[in-house]
JSON list of C-alpha atoms and ligand atoms in Angstrom, two decimals:
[
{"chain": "Q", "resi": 30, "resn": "UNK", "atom": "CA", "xyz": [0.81, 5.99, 17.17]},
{"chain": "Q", "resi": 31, "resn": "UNK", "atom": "CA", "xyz": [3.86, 4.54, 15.30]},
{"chain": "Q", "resi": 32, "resn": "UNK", "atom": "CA", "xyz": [3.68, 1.79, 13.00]},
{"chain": "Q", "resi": 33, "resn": "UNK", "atom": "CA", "xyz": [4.08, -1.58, 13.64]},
{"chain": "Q", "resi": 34, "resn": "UNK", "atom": "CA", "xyz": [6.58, -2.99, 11.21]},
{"chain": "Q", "resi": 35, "resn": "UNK", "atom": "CA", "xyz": [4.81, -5.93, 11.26]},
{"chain": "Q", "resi": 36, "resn": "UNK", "atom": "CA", "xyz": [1.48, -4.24, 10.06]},
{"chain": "Q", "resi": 37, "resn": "UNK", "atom": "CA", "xyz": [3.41, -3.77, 6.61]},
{"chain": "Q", "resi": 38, "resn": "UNK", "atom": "CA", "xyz": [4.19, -7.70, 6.52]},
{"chain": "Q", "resi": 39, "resn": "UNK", "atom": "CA", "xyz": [1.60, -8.36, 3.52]},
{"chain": "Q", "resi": 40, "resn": "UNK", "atom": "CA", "xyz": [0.09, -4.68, 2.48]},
{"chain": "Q", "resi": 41, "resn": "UNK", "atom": "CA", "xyz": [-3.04, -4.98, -0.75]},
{"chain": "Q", "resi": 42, "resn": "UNK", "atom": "CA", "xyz": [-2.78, -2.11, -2.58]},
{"chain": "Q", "resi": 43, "resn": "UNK", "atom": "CA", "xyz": [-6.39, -1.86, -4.31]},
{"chain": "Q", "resi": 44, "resn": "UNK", "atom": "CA", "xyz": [-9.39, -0.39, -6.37]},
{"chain": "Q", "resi": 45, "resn": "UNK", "atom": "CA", "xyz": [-11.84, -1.15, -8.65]},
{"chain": "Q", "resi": 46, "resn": "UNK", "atom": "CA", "xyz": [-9.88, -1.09, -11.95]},
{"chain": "Q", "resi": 47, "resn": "UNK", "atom": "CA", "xyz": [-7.56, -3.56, -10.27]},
{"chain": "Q", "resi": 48, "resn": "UNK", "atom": "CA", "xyz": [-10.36, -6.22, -9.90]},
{"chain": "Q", "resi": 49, "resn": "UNK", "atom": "CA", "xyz": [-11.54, -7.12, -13.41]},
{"chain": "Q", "resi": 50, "resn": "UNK", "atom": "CA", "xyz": [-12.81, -11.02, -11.91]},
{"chain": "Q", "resi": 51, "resn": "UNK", "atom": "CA", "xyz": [-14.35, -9.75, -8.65]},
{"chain": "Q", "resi": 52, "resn": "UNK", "atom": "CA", "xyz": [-16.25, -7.64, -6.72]},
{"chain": "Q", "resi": 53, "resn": "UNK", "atom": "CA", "xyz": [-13.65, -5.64, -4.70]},
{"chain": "Q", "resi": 54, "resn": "UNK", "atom": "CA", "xyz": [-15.16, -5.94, -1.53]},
{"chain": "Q", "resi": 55, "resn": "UNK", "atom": "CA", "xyz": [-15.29, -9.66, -2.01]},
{"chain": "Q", "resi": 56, "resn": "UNK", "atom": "CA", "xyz": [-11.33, -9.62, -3.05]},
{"chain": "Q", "resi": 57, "resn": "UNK", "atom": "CA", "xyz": [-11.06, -7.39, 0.01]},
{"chain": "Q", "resi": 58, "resn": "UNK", "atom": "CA", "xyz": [-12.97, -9.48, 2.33]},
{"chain": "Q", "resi": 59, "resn": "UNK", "atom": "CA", "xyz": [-11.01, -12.85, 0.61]},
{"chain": "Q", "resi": 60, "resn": "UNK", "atom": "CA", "xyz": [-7.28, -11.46, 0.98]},
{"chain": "Q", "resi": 61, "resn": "UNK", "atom": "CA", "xyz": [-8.54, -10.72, 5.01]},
{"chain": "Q", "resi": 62, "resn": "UNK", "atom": "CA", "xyz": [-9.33, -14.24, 5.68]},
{"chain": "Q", "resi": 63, "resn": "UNK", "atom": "CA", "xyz": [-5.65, -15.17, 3.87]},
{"chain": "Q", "resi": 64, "resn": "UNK", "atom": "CA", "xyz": [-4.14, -13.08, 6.06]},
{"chain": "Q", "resi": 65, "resn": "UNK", "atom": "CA", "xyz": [-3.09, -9.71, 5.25]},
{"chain": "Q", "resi": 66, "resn": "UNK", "atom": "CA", "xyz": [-1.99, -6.96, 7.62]},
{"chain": "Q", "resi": 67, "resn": "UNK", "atom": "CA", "xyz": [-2.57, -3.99, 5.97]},
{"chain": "Q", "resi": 68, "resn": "UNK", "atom": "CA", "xyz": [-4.84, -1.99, 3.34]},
{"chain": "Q", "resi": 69, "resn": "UNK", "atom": "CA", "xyz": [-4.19, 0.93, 0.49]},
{"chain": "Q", "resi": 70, "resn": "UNK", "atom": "CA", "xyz": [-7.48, 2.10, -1.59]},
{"chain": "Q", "resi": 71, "resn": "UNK", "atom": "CA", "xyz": [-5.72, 3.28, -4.38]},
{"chain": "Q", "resi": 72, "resn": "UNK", "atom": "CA", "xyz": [-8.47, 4.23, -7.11]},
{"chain": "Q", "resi": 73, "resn": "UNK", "atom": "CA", "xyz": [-6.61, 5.31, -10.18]},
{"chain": "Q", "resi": 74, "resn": "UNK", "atom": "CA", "xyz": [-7.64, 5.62, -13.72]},
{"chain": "Q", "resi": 75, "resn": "UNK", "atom": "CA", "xyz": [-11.06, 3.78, -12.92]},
{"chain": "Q", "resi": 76, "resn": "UNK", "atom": "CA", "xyz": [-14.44, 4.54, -14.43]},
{"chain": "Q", "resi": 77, "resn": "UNK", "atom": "CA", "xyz": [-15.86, 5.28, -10.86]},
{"chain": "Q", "resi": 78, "resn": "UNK", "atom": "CA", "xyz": [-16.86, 8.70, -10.44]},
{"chain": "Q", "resi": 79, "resn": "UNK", "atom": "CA", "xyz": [-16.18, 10.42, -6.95]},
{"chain": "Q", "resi": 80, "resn": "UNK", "atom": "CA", "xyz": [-19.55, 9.91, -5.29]},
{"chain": "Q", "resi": 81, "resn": "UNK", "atom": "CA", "xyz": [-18.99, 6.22, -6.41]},
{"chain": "Q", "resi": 82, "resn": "UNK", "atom": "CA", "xyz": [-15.37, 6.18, -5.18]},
{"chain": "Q", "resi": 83, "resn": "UNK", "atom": "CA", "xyz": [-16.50, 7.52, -2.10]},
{"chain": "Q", "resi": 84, "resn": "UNK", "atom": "CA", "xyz": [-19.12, 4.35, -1.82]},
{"chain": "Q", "resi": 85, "resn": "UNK", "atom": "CA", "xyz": [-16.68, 1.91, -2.49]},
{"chain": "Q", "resi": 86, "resn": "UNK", "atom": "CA", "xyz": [-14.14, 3.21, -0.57]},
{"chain": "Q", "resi": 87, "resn": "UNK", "atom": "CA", "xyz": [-16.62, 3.11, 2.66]},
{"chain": "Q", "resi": 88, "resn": "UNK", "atom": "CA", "xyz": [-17.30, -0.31, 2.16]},
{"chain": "Q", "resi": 89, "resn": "UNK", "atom": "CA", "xyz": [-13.79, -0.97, 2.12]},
{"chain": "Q", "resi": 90, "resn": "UNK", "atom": "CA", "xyz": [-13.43, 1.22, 5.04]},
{"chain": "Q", "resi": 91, "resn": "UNK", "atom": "CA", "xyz": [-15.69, -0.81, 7.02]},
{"chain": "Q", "resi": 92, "resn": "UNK", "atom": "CA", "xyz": [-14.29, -4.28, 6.09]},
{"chain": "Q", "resi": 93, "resn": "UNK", "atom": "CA", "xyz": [-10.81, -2.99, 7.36]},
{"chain": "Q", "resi": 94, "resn": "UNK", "atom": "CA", "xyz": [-12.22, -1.17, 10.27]},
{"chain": "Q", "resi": 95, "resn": "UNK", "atom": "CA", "xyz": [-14.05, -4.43, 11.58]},
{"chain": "Q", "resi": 96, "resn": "UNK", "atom": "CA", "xyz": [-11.33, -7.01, 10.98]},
{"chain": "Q", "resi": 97, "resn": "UNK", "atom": "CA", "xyz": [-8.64, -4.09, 12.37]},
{"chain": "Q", "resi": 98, "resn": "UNK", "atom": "CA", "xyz": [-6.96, -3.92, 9.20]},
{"chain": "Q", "resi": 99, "resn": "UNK", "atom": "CA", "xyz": [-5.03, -0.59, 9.06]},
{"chain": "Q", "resi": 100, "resn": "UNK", "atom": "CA", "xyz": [-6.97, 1.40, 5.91]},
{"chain": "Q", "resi": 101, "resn": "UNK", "atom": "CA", "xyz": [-5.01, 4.08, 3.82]},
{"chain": "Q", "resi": 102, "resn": "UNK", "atom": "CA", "xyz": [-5.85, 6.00, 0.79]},
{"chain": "Q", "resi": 103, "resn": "UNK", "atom": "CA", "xyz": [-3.48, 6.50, -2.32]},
{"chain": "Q", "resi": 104, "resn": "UNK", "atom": "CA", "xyz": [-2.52, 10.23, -2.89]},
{"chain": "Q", "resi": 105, "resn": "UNK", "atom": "CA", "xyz": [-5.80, 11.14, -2.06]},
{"chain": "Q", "resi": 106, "resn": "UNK", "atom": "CA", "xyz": [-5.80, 13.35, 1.56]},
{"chain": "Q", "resi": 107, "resn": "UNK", "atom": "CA", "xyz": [-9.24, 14.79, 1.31]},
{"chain": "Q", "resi": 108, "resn": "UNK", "atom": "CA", "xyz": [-10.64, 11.55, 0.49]},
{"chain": "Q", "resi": 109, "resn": "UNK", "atom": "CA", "xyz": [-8.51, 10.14, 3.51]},
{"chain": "Q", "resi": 110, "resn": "UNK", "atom": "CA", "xyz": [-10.74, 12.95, 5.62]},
{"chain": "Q", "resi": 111, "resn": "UNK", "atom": "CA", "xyz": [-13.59, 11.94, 4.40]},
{"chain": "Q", "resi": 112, "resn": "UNK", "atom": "CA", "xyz": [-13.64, 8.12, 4.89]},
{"chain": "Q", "resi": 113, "resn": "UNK", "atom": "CA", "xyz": [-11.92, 8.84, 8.29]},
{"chain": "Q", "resi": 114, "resn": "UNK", "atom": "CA", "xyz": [-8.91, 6.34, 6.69]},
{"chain": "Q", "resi": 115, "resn": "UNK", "atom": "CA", "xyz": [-6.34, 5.49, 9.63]},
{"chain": "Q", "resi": 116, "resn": "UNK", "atom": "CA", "xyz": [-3.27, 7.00, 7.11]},
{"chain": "Q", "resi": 117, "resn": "UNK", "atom": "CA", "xyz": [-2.39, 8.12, 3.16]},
{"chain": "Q", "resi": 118, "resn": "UNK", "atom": "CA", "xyz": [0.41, 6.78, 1.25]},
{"chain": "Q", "resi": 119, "resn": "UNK", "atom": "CA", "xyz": [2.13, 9.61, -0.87]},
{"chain": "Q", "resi": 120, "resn": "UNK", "atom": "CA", "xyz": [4.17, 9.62, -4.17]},
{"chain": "Q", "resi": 121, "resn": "UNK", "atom": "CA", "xyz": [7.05, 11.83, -4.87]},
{"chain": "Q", "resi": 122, "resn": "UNK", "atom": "CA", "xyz": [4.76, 13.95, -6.52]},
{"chain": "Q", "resi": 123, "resn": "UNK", "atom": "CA", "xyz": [2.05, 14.48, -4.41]},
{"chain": "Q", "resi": 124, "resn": "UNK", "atom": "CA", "xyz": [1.50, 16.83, -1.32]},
{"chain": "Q", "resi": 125, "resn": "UNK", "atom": "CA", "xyz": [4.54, 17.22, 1.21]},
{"chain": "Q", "resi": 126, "resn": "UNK", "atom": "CA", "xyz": [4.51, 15.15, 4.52]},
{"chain": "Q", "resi": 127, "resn": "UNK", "atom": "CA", "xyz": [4.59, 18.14, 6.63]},
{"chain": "Q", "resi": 128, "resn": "UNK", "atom": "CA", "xyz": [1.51, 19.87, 5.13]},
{"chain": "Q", "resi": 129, "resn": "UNK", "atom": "CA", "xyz": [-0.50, 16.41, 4.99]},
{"chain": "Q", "resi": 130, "resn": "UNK", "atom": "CA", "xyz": [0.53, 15.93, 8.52]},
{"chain": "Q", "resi": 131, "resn": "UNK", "atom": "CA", "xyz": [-1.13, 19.63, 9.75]},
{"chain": "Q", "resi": 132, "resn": "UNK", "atom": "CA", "xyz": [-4.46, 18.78, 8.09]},
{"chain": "Q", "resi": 133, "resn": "UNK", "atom": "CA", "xyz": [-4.60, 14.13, 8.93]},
{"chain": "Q", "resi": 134, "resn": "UNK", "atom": "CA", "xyz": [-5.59, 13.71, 13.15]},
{"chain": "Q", "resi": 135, "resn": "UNK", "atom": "CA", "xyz": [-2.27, 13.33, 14.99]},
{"chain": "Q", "resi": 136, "resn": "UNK", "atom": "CA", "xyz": [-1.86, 9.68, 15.10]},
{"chain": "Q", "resi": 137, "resn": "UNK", "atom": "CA", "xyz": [-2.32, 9.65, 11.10]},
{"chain": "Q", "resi": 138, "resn": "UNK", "atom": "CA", "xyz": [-0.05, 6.90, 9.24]},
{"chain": "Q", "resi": 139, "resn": "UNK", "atom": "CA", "xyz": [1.91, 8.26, 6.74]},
{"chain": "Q", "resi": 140, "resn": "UNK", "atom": "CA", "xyz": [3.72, 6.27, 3.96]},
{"chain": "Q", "resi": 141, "resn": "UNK", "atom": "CA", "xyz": [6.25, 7.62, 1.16]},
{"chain": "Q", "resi": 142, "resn": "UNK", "atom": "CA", "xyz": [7.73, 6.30, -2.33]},
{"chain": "Q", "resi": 143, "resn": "UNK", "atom": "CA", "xyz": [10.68, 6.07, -2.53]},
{"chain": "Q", "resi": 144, "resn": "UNK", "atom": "CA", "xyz": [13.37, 4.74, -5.54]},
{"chain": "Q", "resi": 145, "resn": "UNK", "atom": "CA", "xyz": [16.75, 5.69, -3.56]},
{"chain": "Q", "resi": 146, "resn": "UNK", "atom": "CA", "xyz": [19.07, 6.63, -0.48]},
{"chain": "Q", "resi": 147, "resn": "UNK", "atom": "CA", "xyz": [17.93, 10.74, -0.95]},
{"chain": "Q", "resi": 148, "resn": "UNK", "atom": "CA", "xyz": [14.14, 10.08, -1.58]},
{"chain": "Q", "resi": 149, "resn": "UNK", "atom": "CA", "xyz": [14.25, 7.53, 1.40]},
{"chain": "Q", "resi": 150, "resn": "UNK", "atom": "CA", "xyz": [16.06, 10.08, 3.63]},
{"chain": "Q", "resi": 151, "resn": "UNK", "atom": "CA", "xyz": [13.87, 12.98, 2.86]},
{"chain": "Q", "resi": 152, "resn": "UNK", "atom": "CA", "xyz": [10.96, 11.17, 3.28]},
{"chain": "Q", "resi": 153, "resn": "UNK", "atom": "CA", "xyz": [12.17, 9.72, 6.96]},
{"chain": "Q", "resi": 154, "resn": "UNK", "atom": "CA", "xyz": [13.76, 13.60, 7.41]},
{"chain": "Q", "resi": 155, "resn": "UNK", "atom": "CA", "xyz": [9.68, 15.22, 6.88]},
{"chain": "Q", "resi": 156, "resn": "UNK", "atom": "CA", "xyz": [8.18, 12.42, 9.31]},
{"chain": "Q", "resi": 157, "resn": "UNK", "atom": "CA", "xyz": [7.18, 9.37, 7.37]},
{"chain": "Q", "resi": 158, "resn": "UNK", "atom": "CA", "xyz": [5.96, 6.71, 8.91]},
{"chain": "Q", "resi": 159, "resn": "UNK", "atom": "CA", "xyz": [7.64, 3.71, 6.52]},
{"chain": "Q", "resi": 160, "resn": "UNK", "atom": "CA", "xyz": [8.63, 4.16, 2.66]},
{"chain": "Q", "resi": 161, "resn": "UNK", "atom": "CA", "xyz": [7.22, 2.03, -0.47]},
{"chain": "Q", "resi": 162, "resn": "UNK", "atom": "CA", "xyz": [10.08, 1.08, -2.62]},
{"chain": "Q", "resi": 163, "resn": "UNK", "atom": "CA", "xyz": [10.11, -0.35, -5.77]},
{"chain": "Q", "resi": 164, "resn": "UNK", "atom": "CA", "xyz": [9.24, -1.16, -8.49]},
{"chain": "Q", "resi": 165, "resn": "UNK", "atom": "CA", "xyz": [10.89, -4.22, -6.97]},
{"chain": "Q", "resi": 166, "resn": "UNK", "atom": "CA", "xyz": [9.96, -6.31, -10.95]},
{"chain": "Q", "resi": 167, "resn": "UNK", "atom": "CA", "xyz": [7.81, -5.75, -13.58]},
{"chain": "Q", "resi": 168, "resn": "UNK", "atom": "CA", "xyz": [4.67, -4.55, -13.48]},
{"chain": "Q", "resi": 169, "resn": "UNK", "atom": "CA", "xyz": [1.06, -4.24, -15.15]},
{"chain": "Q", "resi": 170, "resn": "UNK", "atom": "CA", "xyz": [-0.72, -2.98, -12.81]},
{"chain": "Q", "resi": 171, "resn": "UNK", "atom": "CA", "xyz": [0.74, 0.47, -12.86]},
{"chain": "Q", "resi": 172, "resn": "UNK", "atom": "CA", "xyz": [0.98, 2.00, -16.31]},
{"chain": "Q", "resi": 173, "resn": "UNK", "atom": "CA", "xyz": [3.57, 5.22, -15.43]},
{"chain": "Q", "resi": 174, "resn": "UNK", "atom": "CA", "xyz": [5.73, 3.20, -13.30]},
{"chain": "Q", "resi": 175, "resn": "UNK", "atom": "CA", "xyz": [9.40, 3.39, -13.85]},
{"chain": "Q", "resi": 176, "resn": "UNK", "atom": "CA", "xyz": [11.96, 0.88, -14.31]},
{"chain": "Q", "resi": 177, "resn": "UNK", "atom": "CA", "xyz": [12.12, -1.71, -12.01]},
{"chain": "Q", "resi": 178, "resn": "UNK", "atom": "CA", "xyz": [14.80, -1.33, -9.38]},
{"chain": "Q", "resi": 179, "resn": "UNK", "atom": "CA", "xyz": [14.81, -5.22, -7.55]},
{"chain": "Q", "resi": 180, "resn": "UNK", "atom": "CA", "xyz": [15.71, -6.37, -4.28]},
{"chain": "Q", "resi": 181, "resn": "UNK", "atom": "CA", "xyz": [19.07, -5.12, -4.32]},
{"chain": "Q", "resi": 182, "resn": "UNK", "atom": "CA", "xyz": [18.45, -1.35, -4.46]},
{"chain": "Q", "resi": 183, "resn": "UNK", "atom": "CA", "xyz": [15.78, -2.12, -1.54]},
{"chain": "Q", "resi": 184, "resn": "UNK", "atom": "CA", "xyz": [18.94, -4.07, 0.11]},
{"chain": "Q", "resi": 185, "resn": "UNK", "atom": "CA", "xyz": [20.92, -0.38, -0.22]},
{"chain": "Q", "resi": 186, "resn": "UNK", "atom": "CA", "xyz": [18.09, 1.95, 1.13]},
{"chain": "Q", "resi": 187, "resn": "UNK", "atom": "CA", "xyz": [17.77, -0.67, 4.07]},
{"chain": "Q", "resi": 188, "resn": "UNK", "atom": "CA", "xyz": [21.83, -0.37, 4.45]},
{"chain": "Q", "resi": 189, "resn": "UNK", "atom": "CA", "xyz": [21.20, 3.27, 4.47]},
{"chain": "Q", "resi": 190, "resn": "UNK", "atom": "CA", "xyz": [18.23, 4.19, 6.54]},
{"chain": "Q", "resi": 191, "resn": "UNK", "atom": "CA", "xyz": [18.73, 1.31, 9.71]},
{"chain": "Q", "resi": 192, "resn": "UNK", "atom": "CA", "xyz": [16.02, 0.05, 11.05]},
{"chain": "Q", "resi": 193, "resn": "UNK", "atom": "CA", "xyz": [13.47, 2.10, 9.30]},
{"chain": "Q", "resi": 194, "resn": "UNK", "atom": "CA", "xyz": [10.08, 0.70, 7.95]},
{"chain": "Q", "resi": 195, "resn": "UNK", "atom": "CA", "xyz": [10.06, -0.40, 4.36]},
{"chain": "Q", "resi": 196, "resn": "UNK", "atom": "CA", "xyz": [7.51, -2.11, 2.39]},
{"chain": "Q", "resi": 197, "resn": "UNK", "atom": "CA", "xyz": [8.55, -3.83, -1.55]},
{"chain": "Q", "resi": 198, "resn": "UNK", "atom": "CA", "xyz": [6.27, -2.89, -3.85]},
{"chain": "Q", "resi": 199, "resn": "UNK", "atom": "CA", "xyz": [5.97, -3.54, -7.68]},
{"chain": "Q", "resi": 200, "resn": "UNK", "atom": "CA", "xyz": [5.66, -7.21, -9.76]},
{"chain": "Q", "resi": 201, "resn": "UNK", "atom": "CA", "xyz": [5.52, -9.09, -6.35]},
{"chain": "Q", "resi": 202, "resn": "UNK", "atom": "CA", "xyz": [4.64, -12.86, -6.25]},
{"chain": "Q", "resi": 203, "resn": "UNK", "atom": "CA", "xyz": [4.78, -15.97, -4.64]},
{"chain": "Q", "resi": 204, "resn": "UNK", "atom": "CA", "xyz": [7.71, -16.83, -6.37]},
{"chain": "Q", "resi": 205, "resn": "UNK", "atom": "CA", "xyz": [9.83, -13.75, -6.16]},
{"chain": "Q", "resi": 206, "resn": "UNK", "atom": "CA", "xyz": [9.02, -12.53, -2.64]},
{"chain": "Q", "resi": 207, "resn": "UNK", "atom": "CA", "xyz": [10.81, -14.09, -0.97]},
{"chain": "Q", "resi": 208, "resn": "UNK", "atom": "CA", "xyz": [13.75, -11.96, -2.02]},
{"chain": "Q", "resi": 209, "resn": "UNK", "atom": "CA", "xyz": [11.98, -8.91, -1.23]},
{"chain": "Q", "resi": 210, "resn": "UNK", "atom": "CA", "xyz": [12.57, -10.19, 2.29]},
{"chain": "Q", "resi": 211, "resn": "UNK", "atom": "CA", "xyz": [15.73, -11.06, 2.15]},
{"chain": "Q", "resi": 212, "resn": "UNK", "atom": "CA", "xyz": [16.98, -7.87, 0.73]},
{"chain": "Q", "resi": 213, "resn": "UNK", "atom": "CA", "xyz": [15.49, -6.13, 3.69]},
{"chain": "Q", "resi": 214, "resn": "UNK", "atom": "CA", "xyz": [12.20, -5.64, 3.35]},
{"chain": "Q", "resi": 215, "resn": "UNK", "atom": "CA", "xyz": [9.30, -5.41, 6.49]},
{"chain": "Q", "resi": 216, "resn": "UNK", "atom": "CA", "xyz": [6.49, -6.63, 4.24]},
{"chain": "Q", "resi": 217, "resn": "UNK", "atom": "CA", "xyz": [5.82, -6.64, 0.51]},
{"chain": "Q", "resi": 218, "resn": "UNK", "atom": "CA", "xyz": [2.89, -4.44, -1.36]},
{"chain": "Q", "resi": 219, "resn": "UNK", "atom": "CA", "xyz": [1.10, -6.36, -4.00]},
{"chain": "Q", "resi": 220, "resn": "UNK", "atom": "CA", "xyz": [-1.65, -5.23, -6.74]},
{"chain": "Q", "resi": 221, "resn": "UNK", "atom": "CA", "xyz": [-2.18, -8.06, -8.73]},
{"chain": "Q", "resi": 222, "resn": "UNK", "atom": "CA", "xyz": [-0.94, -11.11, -7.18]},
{"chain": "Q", "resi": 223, "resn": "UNK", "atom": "CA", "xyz": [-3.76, -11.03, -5.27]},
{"chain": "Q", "resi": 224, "resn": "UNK", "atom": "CA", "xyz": [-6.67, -9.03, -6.87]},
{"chain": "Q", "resi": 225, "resn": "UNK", "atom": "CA", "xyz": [-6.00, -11.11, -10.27]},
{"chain": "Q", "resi": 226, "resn": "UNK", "atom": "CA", "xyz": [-5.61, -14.35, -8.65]},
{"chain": "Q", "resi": 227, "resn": "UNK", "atom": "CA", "xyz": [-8.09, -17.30, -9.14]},
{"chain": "Q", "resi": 228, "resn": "UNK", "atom": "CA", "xyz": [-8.72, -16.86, -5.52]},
{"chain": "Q", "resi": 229, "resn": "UNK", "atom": "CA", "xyz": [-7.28, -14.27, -3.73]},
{"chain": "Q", "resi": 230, "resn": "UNK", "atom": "CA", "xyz": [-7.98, -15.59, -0.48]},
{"chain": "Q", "resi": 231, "resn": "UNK", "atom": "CA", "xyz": [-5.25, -18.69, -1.44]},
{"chain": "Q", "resi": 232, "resn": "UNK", "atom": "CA", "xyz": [-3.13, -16.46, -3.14]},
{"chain": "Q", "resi": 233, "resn": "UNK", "atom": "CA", "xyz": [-2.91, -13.87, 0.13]},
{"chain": "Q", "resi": 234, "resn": "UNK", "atom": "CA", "xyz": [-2.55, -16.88, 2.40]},
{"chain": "Q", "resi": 235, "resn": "UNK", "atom": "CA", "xyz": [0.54, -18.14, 0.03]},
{"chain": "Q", "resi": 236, "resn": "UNK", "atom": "CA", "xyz": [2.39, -15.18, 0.29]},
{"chain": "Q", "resi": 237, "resn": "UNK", "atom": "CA", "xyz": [1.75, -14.67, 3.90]},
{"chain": "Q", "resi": 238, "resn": "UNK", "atom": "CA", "xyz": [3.68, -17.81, 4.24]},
{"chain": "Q", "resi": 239, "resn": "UNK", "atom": "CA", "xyz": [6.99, -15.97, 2.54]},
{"chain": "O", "resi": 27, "resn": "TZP", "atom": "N1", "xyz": [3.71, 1.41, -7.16]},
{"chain": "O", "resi": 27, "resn": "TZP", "atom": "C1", "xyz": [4.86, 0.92, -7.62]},
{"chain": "O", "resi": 27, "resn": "TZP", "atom": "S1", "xyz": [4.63, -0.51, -8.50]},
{"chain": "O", "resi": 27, "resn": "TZP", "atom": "C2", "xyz": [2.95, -0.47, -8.22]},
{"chain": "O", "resi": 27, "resn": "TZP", "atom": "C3", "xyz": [2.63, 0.64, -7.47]},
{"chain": "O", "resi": 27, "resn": "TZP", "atom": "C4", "xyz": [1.29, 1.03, -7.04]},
{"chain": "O", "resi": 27, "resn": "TZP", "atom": "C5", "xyz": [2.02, -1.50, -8.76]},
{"chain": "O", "resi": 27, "resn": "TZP", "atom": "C6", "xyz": [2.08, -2.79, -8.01]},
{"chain": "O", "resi": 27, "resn": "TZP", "atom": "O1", "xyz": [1.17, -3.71, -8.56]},
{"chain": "O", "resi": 27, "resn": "TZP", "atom": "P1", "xyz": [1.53, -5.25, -8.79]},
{"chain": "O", "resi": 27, "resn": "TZP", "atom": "O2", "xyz": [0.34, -5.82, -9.51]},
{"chain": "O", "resi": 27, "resn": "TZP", "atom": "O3", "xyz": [1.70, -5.87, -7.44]},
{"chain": "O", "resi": 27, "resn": "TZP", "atom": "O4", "xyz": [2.78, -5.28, -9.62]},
{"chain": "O", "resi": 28, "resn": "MG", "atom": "MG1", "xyz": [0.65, 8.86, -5.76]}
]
């Protein structure tokens, strides 16, 4: 099954070491009732160990699954399997689309990184399904990411790619989302704005509004 653009309109991007105020199911369960569309369980550099990734990551599962919340998994394909996730989301340096795509179930969602016009058109060339670009601004939440590109190299790969689905990612608030839109953008990816907010639930609802 395809994605729905609109799926990608306001994406979480989460895990444990993202959540230093709040239990993560509760921020997961809070950004829901604001309104988001979509989910990534992204644990990275976190003090979980795998059998306690794999625990969190069900109850994450199962939030998603009843509220029919699409639930992907950062890099991670065999814990994807495992947690029967409805897609992964892949960086430029992890496994290649095709391969991911013989081992997932057929209607898998697949999602891409990409930082220009070639990674954007590989990625749509191997079968993704829509491409995270950014990092639209600063950000903390990511400790290797590279230098922020903004809206307007978003604005290119849209110019490039037509109609294809693309999700800004990276340093994305209330305040500055609204150009993530206007360069092009089917939804916007946030980390912190919501999982560090005072109350994510507000904070998810606000930026559903953009
Ligand atoms: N990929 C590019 S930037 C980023 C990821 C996972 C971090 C986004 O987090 P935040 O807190 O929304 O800036
Ligand atoms: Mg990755």
């Amino acid at each position: 099954m395809p994605i729905k653009p609109q799926d990608l309109r306001l994406y979480l991007v989460m895990g444990s070491q993202d959540c230093p105020h709040h239990d993560p199911a509760e921020v997961l369960r809070a950004a829901i009732a604001g309104g988001i569309t979509m989910f990534q369980f992204r644990e990275k550099h976190s003090v979980l160990n795998l059998s306690e990734t794999v625990q969190l990551g069900k109850t994450l599962r199962s939030l998603c699954r009843s509220h029919r919340i699409p639930f992907l998994v950062n890099d991670r394909v065999d814990l994807a399997m495992i947690l029967e996730a409805d897609g992964v989301h892949l960086g430029q340096d992890d496994l290649p689309v095709p391969e991911v795509r013989r081992i997932l179930p057929p209607s898998s969602l697949v999602g891409v990184s990409a930082r220009n016009i070639a990674e954007a058109k590989q990625a749509m060339q191997e079968g993704a399904d829509y491409l995270g670009v950014g990092p639209m601004f600063a950000t903390t939440s990511k400790p290797d990411a590279r230098k922020p590109i903004g809206p307007s190299a978003l604005a290119e790969i849209r110019q490039a790619i037509g109609t294809f689905p693309i999700v800004g990612i990276g340093g994305i608030t209330c305040q500055n989302g609204a150009a993530v839109f206007q360069a092009g953008a089917d939804g916007i990816a946030v980390i912190s704005a919501i999982t560090r907010a005072d109350s994510p639930e507000l904070s998810a609802r606000q930026l559903r509004e953009l």
